[in-house]
Coordinates of C-alpha atoms in Angstrom, one line a residue:
Chain A
G1 CA 7.6 -25.2 9.7
N2 CA 5.1 -22.6 10.4
S3 CA 5.4 -19.2 8.6
V4 CA 3.5 -16.0 7.6
T5 CA 4.7 -13.7 4.7
Q6 CA 2.8 -10.4 4.2
M7 CA 3.3 -7.7 1.9
E8 CA 6.1 -4.8 2.6
G9 CA 5.2 -1.5 3.4
P10 CA 4.9 1.1 3.9
V11 CA 1.5 1.4 2.0
T12 CA 0.6 5.1 1.5
L13 CA -3.0 5.7 0.8
S14 CA -5.4 8.5 0.3
E15 CA -8.6 8.6 2.9
E16 CA -11.5 6.6 1.1
A17 CA -9.1 4.7 -1.1
F18 CA -9.5 0.5 -1.3
L19 CA -7.0 -1.2 0.7
T20 CA -5.4 -4.7 0.2
I21 CA -2.6 -6.1 2.6
N22 CA -1.4 -9.5 1.1
C23 CA -0.7 -12.3 3.4
T24 CA 0.1 -15.7 2.8
Y25 CA 1.0 -18.7 5.1
T26 CA 2.8 -22.1 5.5
A27 CA 1.6 -24.5 7.9
T28 CA 1.1 -27.9 9.2
G29 CA -2.3 -28.9 10.0
Y30 CA -5.0 -26.5 10.1
P31 CA -4.0 -23.3 11.8
S32 CA -6.3 -20.3 12.7
L33 CA -5.5 -17.2 11.1
F34 CA -5.4 -13.7 12.4
W35 CA -5.0 -9.9 12.1
Y36 CA -3.4 -7.8 14.5
V37 CA -3.0 -4.1 14.5
Q38 CA -0.9 -1.6 16.6
Y39 CA -1.8 1.9 16.7
P40 CA 1.0 4.4 17.5
G41 CA 1.8 4.4 21.1
E42 CA -0.4 1.3 21.8
G43 CA -0.3 -2.5 22.2
L44 CA -1.2 -5.1 19.6
Q45 CA -5.0 -5.6 19.4
L46 CA -6.8 -8.4 17.8
L47 CA -8.7 -7.1 14.6
L48 CA -10.3 -10.3 13.2
K49 CA -9.8 -14.1 13.1
A50 CA -10.9 -17.0 10.9
T51 CA -10.6 -20.5 12.2
K52 CA -11.3 -22.8 9.3
A53 CA -11.1 -22.8 5.6
D54 CA -13.6 -20.3 3.6
D55 CA -14.3 -18.4 6.9
K56 CA -14.6 -14.6 6.6
G57 CA -13.4 -12.6 9.6
S58 CA -14.6 -8.9 9.8
N59 CA -14.4 -6.2 12.0
K60 CA -14.5 -2.2 11.7
G61 CA -14.9 -2.5 8.1
F62 CA -11.9 -4.6 7.6
E63 CA -12.3 -8.2 6.2
A64 CA -10.3 -11.2 5.4
T65 CA -11.1 -14.4 4.0
Y66 CA -9.2 -18.0 4.7
R67 CA -8.4 -19.5 1.5
K68 CA -7.1 -22.8 2.0
E69 CA -6.3 -23.5 -1.6
T70 CA -3.9 -20.6 -2.0
T71 CA -2.7 -20.3 1.7
S72 CA -3.7 -16.9 1.9
F73 CA -5.5 -14.3 4.4
H74 CA -5.5 -11.0 2.4
L75 CA -6.7 -8.0 4.5
E76 CA -9.3 -5.7 2.6
K77 CA -11.0 -2.4 3.5
G78 CA -13.2 -0.6 1.1
S79 CA -12.7 3.0 2.3
V80 CA -9.9 3.8 4.7
Q81 CA -9.7 6.6 7.1
V82 CA -6.7 8.6 8.8
S83 CA -7.4 6.9 12.0
D84 CA -6.6 3.7 10.2
S85 CA -2.9 4.3 10.1
A86 CA -1.2 1.7 11.9
V87 CA 0.8 -1.5 11.5
Y88 CA -0.8 -4.4 10.7
F89 CA 0.3 -8.0 11.4
C90 CA -0.9 -11.1 10.1
A91 CA -0.5 -14.4 12.1
L92 CA -1.3 -17.8 12.5
N93 CA -1.8 -20.1 15.8
T94 CA -0.5 -23.7 15.9
E95 CA -3.2 -26.1 16.5
Y96 CA -2.9 -26.4 20.2
G97 CA -3.1 -22.6 20.5
N98 CA 0.2 -22.1 22.2
K99 CA 2.2 -20.2 19.8
L100 CA 1.3 -17.3 17.5
V101 CA 3.5 -16.9 14.5
F102 CA 3.6 -13.3 13.2
G103 CA 4.5 -11.9 9.6
A104 CA 6.8 -8.9 9.8
G105 CA 4.2 -6.3 9.9
T106 CA 2.6 -3.7 7.1
I107 CA 2.9 0.0 7.9
L108 CA -0.2 1.6 6.3
R109 CA -0.6 5.6 6.3
V110 CA -3.7 7.0 5.5
K111 CA -3.6 10.8 4.2
S112 CA -6.3 13.2 4.4
Chain B
G1 CA -6.2 -3.4 36.1
A2 CA -7.7 -3.0 32.7
G3 CA -5.1 -4.2 30.5
V4 CA -1.9 -6.0 30.4
S5 CA 1.0 -3.9 32.2
Q6 CA 4.6 -3.9 31.5
S7 CA 7.2 -2.5 33.4
P8 CA 9.4 -0.4 32.9
R9 CA 8.5 0.8 29.6
Y10 CA 12.2 1.7 28.7
K11 CA 15.4 0.3 29.9
V12 CA 18.8 0.9 29.2
A13 CA 21.4 -1.6 30.2
K14 CA 25.2 -1.7 29.7
R15 CA 26.3 -4.7 28.0
G16 CA 26.7 -7.6 30.8
Q17 CA 24.2 -6.2 33.0
D18 CA 21.2 -8.5 34.3
V19 CA 17.6 -7.0 33.7
A20 CA 14.5 -8.0 35.0
L21 CA 11.2 -7.3 32.9
R22 CA 7.7 -7.1 34.8
C23 CA 4.2 -8.2 33.2
D24 CA 0.8 -7.8 34.8
P25 CA -1.7 -9.9 33.0
I26 CA -5.3 -9.0 33.1
S27 CA -6.7 -10.4 36.2
G28 CA -7.9 -13.8 36.2
H29 CA -6.4 -14.5 32.9
V30 CA -4.6 -18.0 32.8
S31 CA -2.5 -18.0 29.6
L32 CA 0.5 -15.7 29.5
F33 CA 3.0 -15.3 27.0
W34 CA 6.4 -13.6 26.3
Y35 CA 7.2 -12.3 22.6
Q36 CA 10.4 -10.4 21.4
Q37 CA 10.0 -8.1 18.7
A38 CA 12.9 -6.4 17.0
L39 CA 13.0 -3.4 15.0
G40 CA 11.0 -3.6 11.8
Q41 CA 10.0 -7.3 12.5
G42 CA 7.0 -9.1 13.8
P43 CA 7.2 -10.5 17.3
E44 CA 8.7 -13.6 18.0
F45 CA 7.4 -16.1 20.5
L46 CA 9.7 -16.8 23.7
T47 CA 7.7 -18.5 26.1
Y48 CA 4.1 -19.8 27.4
F49 CA 2.5 -20.2 30.9
Q50 CA -0.4 -21.7 31.9
N51 CA -1.0 -20.5 35.4
E52 CA 2.4 -21.1 37.0
A53 CA 3.5 -23.8 34.8
Q54 CA 5.8 -23.0 32.2
L55 CA 4.5 -25.4 29.1
D56 CA 6.7 -24.0 26.4
K57 CA 10.1 -22.4 26.3
S58 CA 11.3 -23.4 23.1
G59 CA 11.4 -19.6 21.9
L60 CA 14.2 -18.6 24.5
P61 CA 17.3 -17.8 22.5
S62 CA 19.4 -18.9 25.2
D63 CA 20.3 -20.0 28.8
R64 CA 20.7 -16.4 29.6
F65 CA 17.0 -16.1 29.3
F66 CA 14.9 -17.1 32.1
A67 CA 11.1 -16.6 32.9
E68 CA 8.9 -17.0 35.7
R69 CA 5.3 -16.8 37.2
P70 CA 5.3 -18.4 40.5
E71 CA 1.8 -17.6 41.6
G72 CA 0.2 -17.6 38.1
S73 CA -0.3 -14.2 37.9
V74 CA 2.4 -11.7 37.7
S75 CA 5.4 -13.0 35.5
T76 CA 9.1 -11.5 35.0
L77 CA 11.4 -12.1 32.1
K78 CA 14.8 -11.9 33.3
I79 CA 18.0 -11.7 31.0
Q80 CA 21.5 -12.1 32.2
R81 CA 24.8 -10.7 31.0
T82 CA 22.7 -8.9 28.4
Q83 CA 24.4 -8.6 25.0
Q84 CA 23.6 -5.9 22.1
E85 CA 21.6 -8.6 20.2
D86 CA 19.3 -8.7 22.9
S87 CA 18.0 -5.1 22.1
A88 CA 14.2 -5.5 21.3
V89 CA 10.7 -4.8 22.4
Y90 CA 9.6 -7.2 25.1
L91 CA 5.8 -8.1 24.6
C92 CA 3.8 -9.8 27.1
A93 CA 0.2 -10.9 26.3
S94 CA -2.5 -12.9 28.2
S95 CA -5.6 -14.7 27.3
S96 CA -8.9 -15.6 29.3
R97 CA -9.7 -19.1 31.0
R98 CA -12.5 -19.3 28.4
D99 CA -10.2 -18.9 25.4
R100 CA -8.8 -22.4 25.4
L101 CA -7.3 -22.1 22.0
N102 CA -5.6 -18.6 22.8
E103 CA -7.3 -17.0 19.8
K104 CA -7.7 -13.6 21.4
L105 CA -4.5 -12.4 23.3
F106 CA -4.3 -9.2 25.1
F107 CA -0.9 -7.5 24.6
G108 CA 0.7 -4.9 26.8
S109 CA 2.7 -1.9 25.4
G110 CA 5.9 -3.4 25.6
T111 CA 9.4 -2.8 27.1
Q112 CA 11.7 -1.3 25.0
L113 CA 15.3 -2.6 26.2
S114 CA 18.5 -1.0 24.8
V115 CA 21.8 -2.3 25.3
L116 CA 24.8 -0.4 24.9

């Protein structure tokens, strides 16, 4: 079946540190991959996506590359800010787009 | 409205009580999803509508859970005879008619259900 595994948190970083949140997946076929972010008190928001192998999604300084050979979609940012503190969810979409499968989420805390 | 709206924001129910959770999607959005998010976990799929048609209800955990979207806009998730294990945040999401593969979902803030 389809599943997503992401690194456990919380991840605590100082401002301007480098961020990596690992995500690996198991899927039949060729899913699209996503990172969603949930800021405190808000709903989930799409952060970035990649729809095929070797695609790189990017937004707000965050990047992730769809690696089919390692079934991974790790999230990276070169320099985090306090405002990046949130819960980050890796997810995949089934081929017909009717069902997002989420990882458990990773809490990121950035200290000033 | 500007976003997906869910009500109530919080609901406390006694075990055995019936509850109804409402979702107002973004106007004109064709696809609507319900997810259940347990504490410390990622959202889990419950059901999917395209307009008024419920195309997938494979995630509904039991026949106590029922969802409807009779006019293809507002949706209601009903839980009958609530149990403690139903305690979770229930999320609604919608996507645009142009987003045929549902690659950008817009989520509401959720309804936090606590069953005592």
